Coordinates of C-alpha atoms in Angstrom, one line a residue:
Chain A
M1 CA -6.3 4.2 23.4
E2 CA -6.0 3.1 19.8
V3 CA -4.8 0.0 18.1
Q4 CA -3.0 0.3 14.8
I5 CA -2.5 -2.7 12.5
A6 CA -0.1 -2.7 9.6
V7 CA 0.5 -5.4 7.0
A8 CA 3.2 -5.7 4.3
K9 CA 3.0 -8.7 1.9
V10 CA 4.8 -9.8 -1.2
N11 CA 4.6 -12.8 -3.5
K12 CA 7.4 -15.3 -4.1
Y13 CA 9.4 -14.1 -7.1
A14 CA 7.8 -14.8 -10.5
T15 CA 4.5 -16.1 -9.0
S16 CA 1.3 -14.2 -9.6
E17 CA -0.4 -15.6 -6.5
S18 CA 0.7 -15.6 -2.9
G19 CA 0.2 -18.8 -0.9
D20 CA -0.4 -16.5 2.1
T21 CA -3.9 -15.1 2.8
L22 CA -4.6 -12.4 5.3
E23 CA -8.0 -11.0 6.2
V24 CA -9.6 -8.9 8.9
V25 CA -13.0 -9.5 10.4
E26 CA -15.0 -7.6 13.0
R27 CA -15.8 -9.6 16.1
P28 CA -19.5 -9.7 17.0
N29 CA -18.8 -8.7 20.6
G30 CA -16.6 -5.8 19.7
G31 CA -13.1 -5.5 18.3
L32 CA -11.5 -7.2 15.4
S33 CA -9.4 -10.2 14.4
V34 CA -6.6 -10.5 11.9
V35 CA -6.2 -14.0 10.4
L36 CA -3.1 -15.0 8.5
A37 CA -2.6 -18.4 6.9
D38 CA 0.3 -19.8 4.8
G39 CA -0.6 -22.9 2.7
Q40 CA 2.1 -25.5 2.0
T41 CA 4.1 -25.0 -1.2
S42 CA 3.3 -21.9 -3.3
G43 CA 1.1 -20.7 -6.1
R44 CA -2.5 -21.7 -6.9
G45 CA -2.6 -24.8 -4.7
A46 CA -1.2 -23.1 -1.7
K47 CA -3.5 -20.1 -2.2
A48 CA -6.6 -22.4 -2.3
V49 CA -5.6 -24.0 1.0
S50 CA -4.8 -20.8 2.8
Q51 CA -8.0 -19.2 1.5
M52 CA -10.1 -22.1 2.7
V53 CA -8.5 -22.0 6.2
V54 CA -9.0 -18.2 6.5
R55 CA -12.6 -18.4 5.2
K56 CA -13.4 -21.1 7.8
V57 CA -11.8 -19.3 10.7
I58 CA -13.3 -15.9 9.8
G59 CA -16.8 -17.5 9.4
L60 CA -16.5 -19.0 12.9
L61 CA -15.1 -15.9 14.5
A62 CA -18.0 -13.9 13.0
E63 CA -20.4 -16.2 14.7
G64 CA -18.8 -15.6 18.1
V65 CA -16.8 -18.9 18.2
R66 CA -13.6 -18.5 20.3
D67 CA -10.3 -18.2 18.6
G68 CA -8.9 -21.5 19.8
A69 CA -12.0 -23.4 18.8
A70 CA -12.0 -21.8 15.4
A71 CA -8.4 -22.8 14.8
R72 CA -9.1 -26.4 15.8
A73 CA -12.1 -26.6 13.6
A74 CA -10.1 -25.3 10.6
S75 CA -7.4 -27.9 11.3
D76 CA -10.0 -30.7 11.5
A77 CA -11.6 -29.6 8.2
L78 CA -8.2 -29.4 6.5
F79 CA -7.2 -32.8 7.9
T80 CA -10.5 -34.4 6.7
D81 CA -10.2 -32.8 3.3
K82 CA -6.5 -33.6 2.6
K83 CA -6.0 -36.7 4.8
G84 CA -3.0 -35.1 6.5
K85 CA -1.1 -34.6 3.3
V86 CA -1.4 -30.8 3.2
I87 CA -0.6 -28.5 6.1
C88 CA -1.2 -24.8 6.6
T89 CA 0.1 -22.4 9.2
L90 CA -2.3 -20.1 11.0
N91 CA -2.0 -17.0 13.2
I92 CA -4.9 -15.2 14.7
A93 CA -4.4 -11.8 16.4
S94 CA -7.6 -10.6 18.0
I95 CA -8.4 -7.3 19.7
D96 CA -11.1 -8.5 22.0
L97 CA -13.0 -5.6 23.4
H98 CA -15.2 -7.9 25.4
S99 CA -12.4 -9.3 27.5
G100 CA -10.1 -6.3 27.1
T101 CA -7.3 -8.4 25.9
I102 CA -5.3 -9.2 22.8
V103 CA -5.6 -12.9 22.0
L104 CA -2.8 -14.5 20.0
A105 CA -3.4 -18.0 18.5
R106 CA -0.5 -19.6 16.8
N107 CA -0.2 -22.8 14.7
N108 CA 3.0 -21.8 13.1
P109 CA 6.6 -23.0 13.7
A110 CA 7.7 -19.4 13.0
P111 CA 8.0 -17.5 16.2
M112 CA 6.3 -14.2 17.1
F113 CA 7.5 -11.2 19.0
I114 CA 5.9 -9.1 21.8
C115 CA 7.6 -5.8 22.7
R116 CA 6.7 -3.9 25.9
A117 CA 8.6 -0.9 27.1
E118 CA 12.3 -2.1 27.2
T119 CA 11.6 -5.9 26.8
L120 CA 11.4 -7.8 23.6
D121 CA 10.0 -11.4 24.0
R122 CA 10.4 -14.0 21.4
L123 CA 7.6 -16.6 21.6
D124 CA 9.0 -19.7 20.0
S125 CA 7.5 -22.7 21.8
E126 CA 6.9 -25.6 19.4
S127 CA 3.7 -25.1 17.4
I128 CA 2.3 -27.4 14.8
P129 CA 0.5 -26.2 11.6
L130 CA -3.1 -27.1 10.9
G131 CA -4.0 -30.3 9.1
A132 CA -0.9 -32.3 10.3
S133 CA -2.9 -34.7 12.4
R134 CA -6.1 -35.0 14.3
D135 CA -6.7 -32.7 17.3
V136 CA -4.1 -30.0 16.5
R137 CA -4.4 -27.2 19.0
P138 CA -3.0 -23.6 18.8
L139 CA -0.8 -22.0 21.3
I140 CA -2.8 -19.2 22.9
T141 CA -1.2 -16.1 24.4
E142 CA -3.4 -13.5 26.0
I143 CA -2.2 -10.1 27.1
A144 CA -3.9 -6.9 28.2
I145 CA -4.7 -4.1 25.7
E146 CA -2.4 -1.4 27.0
P147 CA -0.4 1.4 25.5
G148 CA 3.2 0.5 24.6
V149 CA 2.5 -3.1 23.4
T150 CA 3.8 -4.0 19.9
I151 CA 3.3 -7.5 18.4
V152 CA 5.1 -8.8 15.3
I153 CA 3.8 -11.9 13.4
Y154 CA 5.0 -13.3 10.1
T155 CA 5.0 -16.2 7.8
D156 CA 8.2 -18.4 7.3
G157 CA 9.1 -16.5 4.1
L158 CA 10.6 -13.9 6.4
T159 CA 12.7 -16.3 8.4
H160 CA 13.9 -18.2 5.2
A161 CA 15.1 -15.0 3.5
G162 CA 18.8 -15.1 2.8
S163 CA 19.2 -18.6 4.2
R164 CA 20.1 -20.1 0.9
R165 CA 22.8 -17.6 0.4
G166 CA 24.1 -18.2 3.9
T167 CA 23.0 -14.8 5.2
P168 CA 20.0 -15.6 7.3
M169 CA 17.6 -12.9 8.6
N170 CA 17.8 -12.0 12.3
V171 CA 14.3 -10.8 12.8
G172 CA 14.7 -9.9 16.5
E173 CA 17.7 -7.7 15.8
I174 CA 15.8 -5.7 13.2
I175 CA 12.8 -5.2 15.4
H176 CA 15.1 -4.1 18.2
S177 CA 16.8 -1.6 16.0
V178 CA 13.5 -0.1 14.7
I179 CA 11.8 0.2 18.1
E180 CA 14.8 2.0 19.5
E181 CA 13.8 4.9 17.3
E182 CA 11.2 7.2 18.7
N183 CA 7.8 5.7 18.5
P184 CA 8.0 4.1 15.1
S185 CA 4.7 3.4 13.2
P186 CA 3.7 -0.2 12.8
Q187 CA 3.8 0.3 9.0
L188 CA 7.5 1.4 9.3
L189 CA 8.3 -1.7 11.3
A190 CA 6.5 -4.1 8.9
D191 CA 8.1 -2.4 5.9
T192 CA 11.6 -2.4 7.3
L193 CA 11.4 -6.2 8.1
L194 CA 10.0 -7.0 4.6
A195 CA 12.6 -4.7 2.9
Q196 CA 15.5 -6.4 4.7
A197 CA 14.1 -9.9 3.7
M198 CA 13.9 -8.7 0.1
R199 CA 17.4 -7.4 0.2
L200 CA 18.7 -10.7 1.5
D201 CA 16.9 -12.5 -1.3
E202 CA 18.2 -10.0 -3.8
N203 CA 14.7 -8.7 -4.6
R204 CA 13.6 -12.2 -5.7
P205 CA 11.9 -13.6 -2.7
V206 CA 12.3 -17.4 -2.5
D207 CA 8.9 -17.7 -0.7
D208 CA 5.7 -15.6 -0.1
I209 CA 6.3 -13.2 2.8
S210 CA 3.7 -11.6 5.0
V211 CA 4.5 -9.4 8.0
L212 CA 1.8 -8.2 10.5
V213 CA 2.4 -5.6 13.2
L214 CA -0.1 -4.6 15.9
K215 CA 0.6 -1.6 18.1
V216 CA -1.4 -0.2 21.0
S217 CA -0.9 3.4 21.9
T218 CA -2.5 6.2 23.8
R219 CA -5.1 8.0 21.6
T220 CA -3.5 10.8 19.6
G221 CA -6.4 11.7 17.4
D222 CA -10.1 11.6 16.7
N223 CA -12.5 8.6 17.2
V224 CA -12.5 7.8 13.4
R225 CA -11.8 4.2 12.3
R226 CA -9.6 4.2 9.3
M227 CA -8.4 1.6 6.9
S228 CA -6.1 1.9 3.9
V229 CA -5.1 -0.7 1.4
R230 CA -2.6 -0.6 -1.4
L231 CA -2.8 -3.2 -4.2
P232 CA 0.0 -3.1 -6.8
I233 CA -1.2 -4.4 -10.2
E234 CA 1.2 -5.9 -12.7
G235 CA 1.3 -4.2 -16.1
H236 CA -0.6 -7.1 -17.7
I237 CA -4.0 -7.8 -16.5
K238 CA -5.1 -11.4 -16.9
S239 CA -7.9 -11.7 -19.5
Chain B
M8 CA -0.6 0.5 -11.8
E9 CA -1.7 0.4 -8.2
V10 CA -5.1 0.6 -6.5
Q11 CA -5.4 2.5 -3.2
I12 CA -8.4 2.1 -1.0
A13 CA -9.2 4.3 1.9
V14 CA -12.0 4.1 4.5
A15 CA -13.0 6.5 7.2
K16 CA -15.8 5.4 9.5
V17 CA -17.5 6.8 12.6
N18 CA -20.4 5.8 14.9
K19 CA -23.5 7.7 15.5
Y20 CA -23.0 10.0 18.6
A21 CA -23.2 8.1 21.9
T22 CA -23.6 4.6 20.4
S23 CA -20.9 2.1 20.9
E24 CA -21.7 0.1 17.8
S25 CA -22.0 1.2 14.2
G26 CA -24.8 -0.1 12.1
D27 CA -22.4 0.1 9.1
T28 CA -20.2 -2.9 8.4
L29 CA -17.3 -2.8 5.9
E30 CA -15.1 -5.7 5.0
V31 CA -12.5 -6.5 2.4
V32 CA -12.2 -9.9 0.7
E33 CA -9.7 -11.3 -1.8
R34 CA -11.4 -12.5 -5.0
P35 CA -10.5 -16.1 -5.9
N36 CA -9.6 -15.1 -9.5
G37 CA -7.5 -12.2 -8.5
G38 CA -8.1 -8.7 -7.1
L39 CA -10.3 -7.8 -4.1
S40 CA -13.8 -6.6 -3.2
V41 CA -14.8 -4.1 -0.6
V42 CA -18.3 -4.7 0.8
L43 CA -20.2 -1.9 2.7
A44 CA -23.6 -2.4 4.3
D45 CA -25.8 -0.1 6.4
G46 CA -28.6 -1.8 8.4
Q47 CA -31.8 0.0 9.1
T48 CA -31.9 2.0 12.4
S49 CA -28.8 2.1 14.5
G50 CA -27.0 0.2 17.3
R51 CA -27.1 -3.5 18.0
G52 CA -30.0 -4.5 15.7
A53 CA -28.6 -2.6 12.7
K54 CA -25.2 -4.1 13.3
A55 CA -26.5 -7.6 13.3
V56 CA -28.3 -7.0 10.0
S57 CA -25.4 -5.3 8.2
Q58 CA -23.0 -8.0 9.5
M59 CA -25.3 -10.8 8.3
V60 CA -25.5 -9.1 4.8
V61 CA -21.7 -8.6 4.6
R62 CA -21.0 -12.1 5.8
K63 CA -23.3 -13.5 3.1
V64 CA -21.9 -11.4 0.3
I65 CA -18.3 -12.1 1.2
G66 CA -18.8 -15.8 1.5
L67 CA -20.3 -15.9 -2.0
L68 CA -17.7 -13.7 -3.5
A69 CA -15.0 -15.9 -2.0
E70 CA -16.6 -18.9 -3.8
G71 CA -16.4 -17.0 -7.1
V72 CA -20.0 -16.0 -7.3
R73 CA -20.5 -12.8 -9.4
D74 CA -21.1 -9.5 -7.5
G75 CA -24.7 -9.0 -8.8
A76 CA -25.7 -12.5 -7.9
A77 CA -24.2 -12.2 -4.4
A78 CA -26.1 -9.0 -3.8
R79 CA -29.4 -10.6 -4.9
A80 CA -28.8 -13.7 -2.8
A81 CA -28.2 -11.5 0.3
S82 CA -31.4 -9.6 -0.4
D83 CA -33.4 -12.8 -0.7
A84 CA -31.9 -14.1 2.5
L85 CA -32.7 -10.8 4.3
F86 CA -36.2 -10.7 2.9
T87 CA -36.9 -14.3 3.9
D88 CA -35.5 -13.8 7.4
K89 CA -37.2 -10.4 8.1
K90 CA -40.3 -10.7 5.9
G91 CA -39.6 -7.3 4.2
K92 CA -39.7 -5.5 7.6
V93 CA -35.9 -4.7 7.7
I94 CA -33.9 -3.3 4.9
C95 CA -30.2 -2.8 4.5
T96 CA -28.2 -0.9 1.9
L97 CA -25.3 -2.5 0.1
N98 CA -22.4 -1.3 -2.0
I99 CA -19.8 -3.7 -3.5
A100 CA -16.7 -2.2 -5.1
S101 CA -14.5 -4.9 -6.8
I102 CA -11.1 -4.7 -8.4
D103 CA -11.6 -7.6 -10.7
L104 CA -8.2 -8.6 -12.2
H105 CA -9.8 -11.3 -14.2
S106 CA -11.9 -8.9 -16.3
G107 CA -9.5 -5.9 -15.8
T108 CA -12.4 -3.8 -14.6
I109 CA -13.8 -2.2 -11.5
V110 CA -17.3 -3.5 -10.8
L111 CA -19.5 -1.3 -8.7
A112 CA -22.8 -2.8 -7.4
R113 CA -25.2 -0.5 -5.6
N114 CA -28.3 -1.2 -3.6
N115 CA -28.3 2.2 -1.9
P116 CA -30.4 5.3 -2.5
A117 CA -27.3 7.3 -1.6
P118 CA -25.4 8.2 -4.9
M119 CA -21.8 7.5 -5.6
F120 CA -19.2 9.5 -7.5
I121 CA -16.8 8.6 -10.3
C122 CA -14.0 11.1 -11.1
R123 CA -11.9 10.8 -14.3
A124 CA -9.5 13.6 -15.4
E125 CA -11.7 16.7 -15.4
T126 CA -15.1 15.1 -15.1
L127 CA -17.0 14.2 -11.9
D128 CA -20.0 12.0 -12.5
R129 CA -22.7 11.6 -9.9
L130 CA -24.4 8.2 -10.2
D131 CA -27.8 8.6 -8.6
S132 CA -30.3 6.4 -10.6
E133 CA -32.9 5.0 -8.3
S134 CA -31.6 2.1 -6.3
I135 CA -33.5 -0.1 -3.8
P136 CA -31.9 -1.5 -0.6
L137 CA -31.7 -5.2 0.1
G138 CA -34.7 -6.9 1.8
A139 CA -37.4 -4.5 0.6
S140 CA -39.1 -7.0 -1.6
R141 CA -38.5 -10.2 -3.6
D142 CA -36.1 -10.0 -6.5
V143 CA -34.2 -6.8 -5.6
R144 CA -31.4 -6.3 -8.0
P145 CA -28.3 -4.0 -7.7
L146 CA -27.4 -1.4 -10.2
I147 CA -24.1 -2.5 -11.8
T148 CA -21.5 -0.1 -13.2
E149 CA -18.3 -1.5 -14.8
I150 CA -15.4 0.6 -15.7
A151 CA -11.8 -0.1 -16.8
I152 CA -9.0 -0.2 -14.3
E153 CA -7.0 2.8 -15.5
P154 CA -4.9 5.5 -13.8
G155 CA -6.7 8.6 -12.9
V156 CA -10.0 7.0 -11.8
T157 CA -11.3 7.9 -8.3
I158 CA -14.5 6.4 -6.9
V159 CA -16.4 7.7 -3.8
I160 CA -19.0 5.6 -2.0
Y161 CA -20.7 6.3 1.3
T162 CA -23.6 5.5 3.6
D163 CA -26.5 7.9 4.1
G164 CA -25.1 9.3 7.3
L165 CA -22.9 11.4 5.1
T166 CA -25.7 12.9 3.1
H167 CA -27.9 13.5 6.2
A168 CA -25.2 15.4 8.0
G169 CA -26.3 18.9 8.8
S170 CA -29.7 18.4 7.3
R171 CA -31.5 18.7 10.6
R172 CA -29.9 22.1 11.2
G173 CA -30.8 23.2 7.7
T174 CA -27.1 23.1 6.5
P175 CA -27.0 20.0 4.4
M176 CA -23.8 18.5 3.0
N177 CA -22.9 19.1 -0.6
V178 CA -20.8 16.0 -1.2
G179 CA -20.0 16.7 -4.9
E180 CA -18.7 20.2 -4.1
I181 CA -16.3 18.9 -1.4
I182 CA -15.0 16.1 -3.7
H183 CA -14.5 18.7 -6.4
S184 CA -12.5 21.0 -4.2
V185 CA -10.3 18.2 -2.9
I186 CA -9.5 16.7 -6.3
E187 CA -8.6 20.1 -7.6
E188 CA -5.5 19.9 -5.4
E189 CA -2.5 18.1 -6.8
N190 CA -3.0 14.3 -6.6
P191 CA -4.7 14.0 -3.2
S192 CA -4.5 10.6 -1.5
P193 CA -7.7 8.7 -1.2
Q194 CA -7.4 8.9 2.6
L195 CA -7.3 12.7 2.5
L196 CA -10.5 12.7 0.4
A197 CA -12.3 10.2 2.7
D198 CA -11.1 12.1 5.8
T199 CA -12.1 15.5 4.4
L200 CA -15.6 14.3 3.6
L201 CA -16.1 12.8 7.0
A202 CA -14.6 15.8 8.8
Q203 CA -17.0 18.1 7.0
A204 CA -20.0 15.9 7.9
M205 CA -18.9 15.9 11.6
R206 CA -18.6 19.6 11.6
L207 CA -22.1 20.0 10.2
D208 CA -23.4 17.7 13.0
E209 CA -21.3 19.6 15.5
N210 CA -19.2 16.5 16.2
R211 CA -22.3 14.6 17.3
P212 CA -23.1 12.5 14.2
V213 CA -26.8 11.9 13.9
D214 CA -26.1 8.6 12.1
D215 CA -23.3 6.2 11.5
I216 CA -21.1 7.5 8.6
S217 CA -18.8 5.4 6.4
V218 CA -16.8 6.8 3.5
L219 CA -15.0 4.6 1.0
V220 CA -12.6 6.0 -1.7
L221 CA -10.8 3.9 -4.4
K222 CA -8.2 5.4 -6.5
V223 CA -6.2 3.9 -9.5
S224 CA -2.9 5.5 -10.2
T225 CA 0.3 4.7 -12.1
R226 CA 2.7 2.7 -9.9
T227 CA 4.9 4.9 -7.8
G228 CA 6.6 2.3 -5.6
D229 CA 7.4 -1.3 -5.0
N230 CA 5.2 -4.4 -5.6
V231 CA 4.4 -4.8 -1.9
R232 CA 0.8 -5.1 -0.8
R233 CA 0.1 -3.0 2.2
M234 CA -2.8 -2.6 4.6
S235 CA -3.2 -0.4 7.7
V236 CA -6.0 -0.2 10.1
R237 CA -6.6 2.2 13.0
L238 CA -9.1 1.2 15.6
P239 CA -9.8 3.9 18.3
I240 CA -10.9 2.3 21.7
E241 CA -13.0 4.1 24.2
G242 CA -11.4 4.6 27.6
H243 CA -13.8 2.0 29.1
I244 CA -13.5 -1.5 27.8
K245 CA -16.7 -3.6 28.1
S246 CA -16.2 -6.3 30.6

């Protein structure tokens, strides 16, 4: 088998920093975790919050702390620091080779989607962001690592796209139309979702948007791990 | 402009864990850093060492510590912990949007390559791994972020490939032949180097191998940040 992970990420229009932070960390017992946080508001302040949360979670996961405990610790740290005045959403998607499962932790009102064969499940149980109160817990979903599973996670910039103009985004419908094609790559799915959101916002996103897609498939190639990153740079470099 | 980063990474034959650790972190003042460490020996022990070094460096970079200082701190921590008995190579490649430069820190006897237009420079000044003694410093190379620059960094598994069979790898020659083609992607360059090493080792790599390629080019597309990861999983999942 192989797991492919794809991310597409864009800043709110006319802001140089995204309030969304996404990082990947290797798990000490095998596998890896993707951690995505969205700090309240946008720009520098939001970036500092989401970076702090991701740092905290990644540091704990690297020490072997379980995903749910890492999310709770990050929430307590944020609540203590900001006294409940600043919140931050968090999603952790872990490929846990020790348990043979994908562990999905969610502290985010935005739903996520799990596709298997012909079914597309929308997971939208109520979920509270970190830092809102004491003892915030994530919703945990655990599924087997098996070919044919696709998971779609995103920050609320995606769901808000177009809503000010009265043309809200239907995320489930777009996922459905893409996965109907033959074996789409996770990057194609992430790019299609982001492109549609940008279209609805007339290429001026009203919020930071991050889309994360994980896909498990039968092994098609070699046993090489690969990673690629594309970082667009504005013409002017800050000096 | 845009920066593309590509990684290809494989374990030593018949080991389930690589002693090489590679992670990417966002820099608090803009841009990102790629951190690559190779712990002495292979398997679990080496993995623990390289993970500790990468964790330490990434934690410091995320706090805004400069690359050279982060490398020195990681070396001191390793020396203190292991009393000079365990060493670990380290490369940091940073896209620093604050200074507008690419900062390359190297504590690794393996050289690195910088290609610009028609020239291919091999940087092979003597460089000592972390943890070997007190006060180990990295070699720092700083170059402008400008289109046409390609940087190739790797762990010593690449240089050792084939050497036991008397057919050593000529890294510079392969880079030269790939970049002669029209505008090769960094993933193609990383994959070609790794594939040649695997061929020389008859598909049973005698050491962990990691290849990292950074390329700066003129912007060809949108302003979306993208990342993709491919994680092959062995048929058996540890339980």
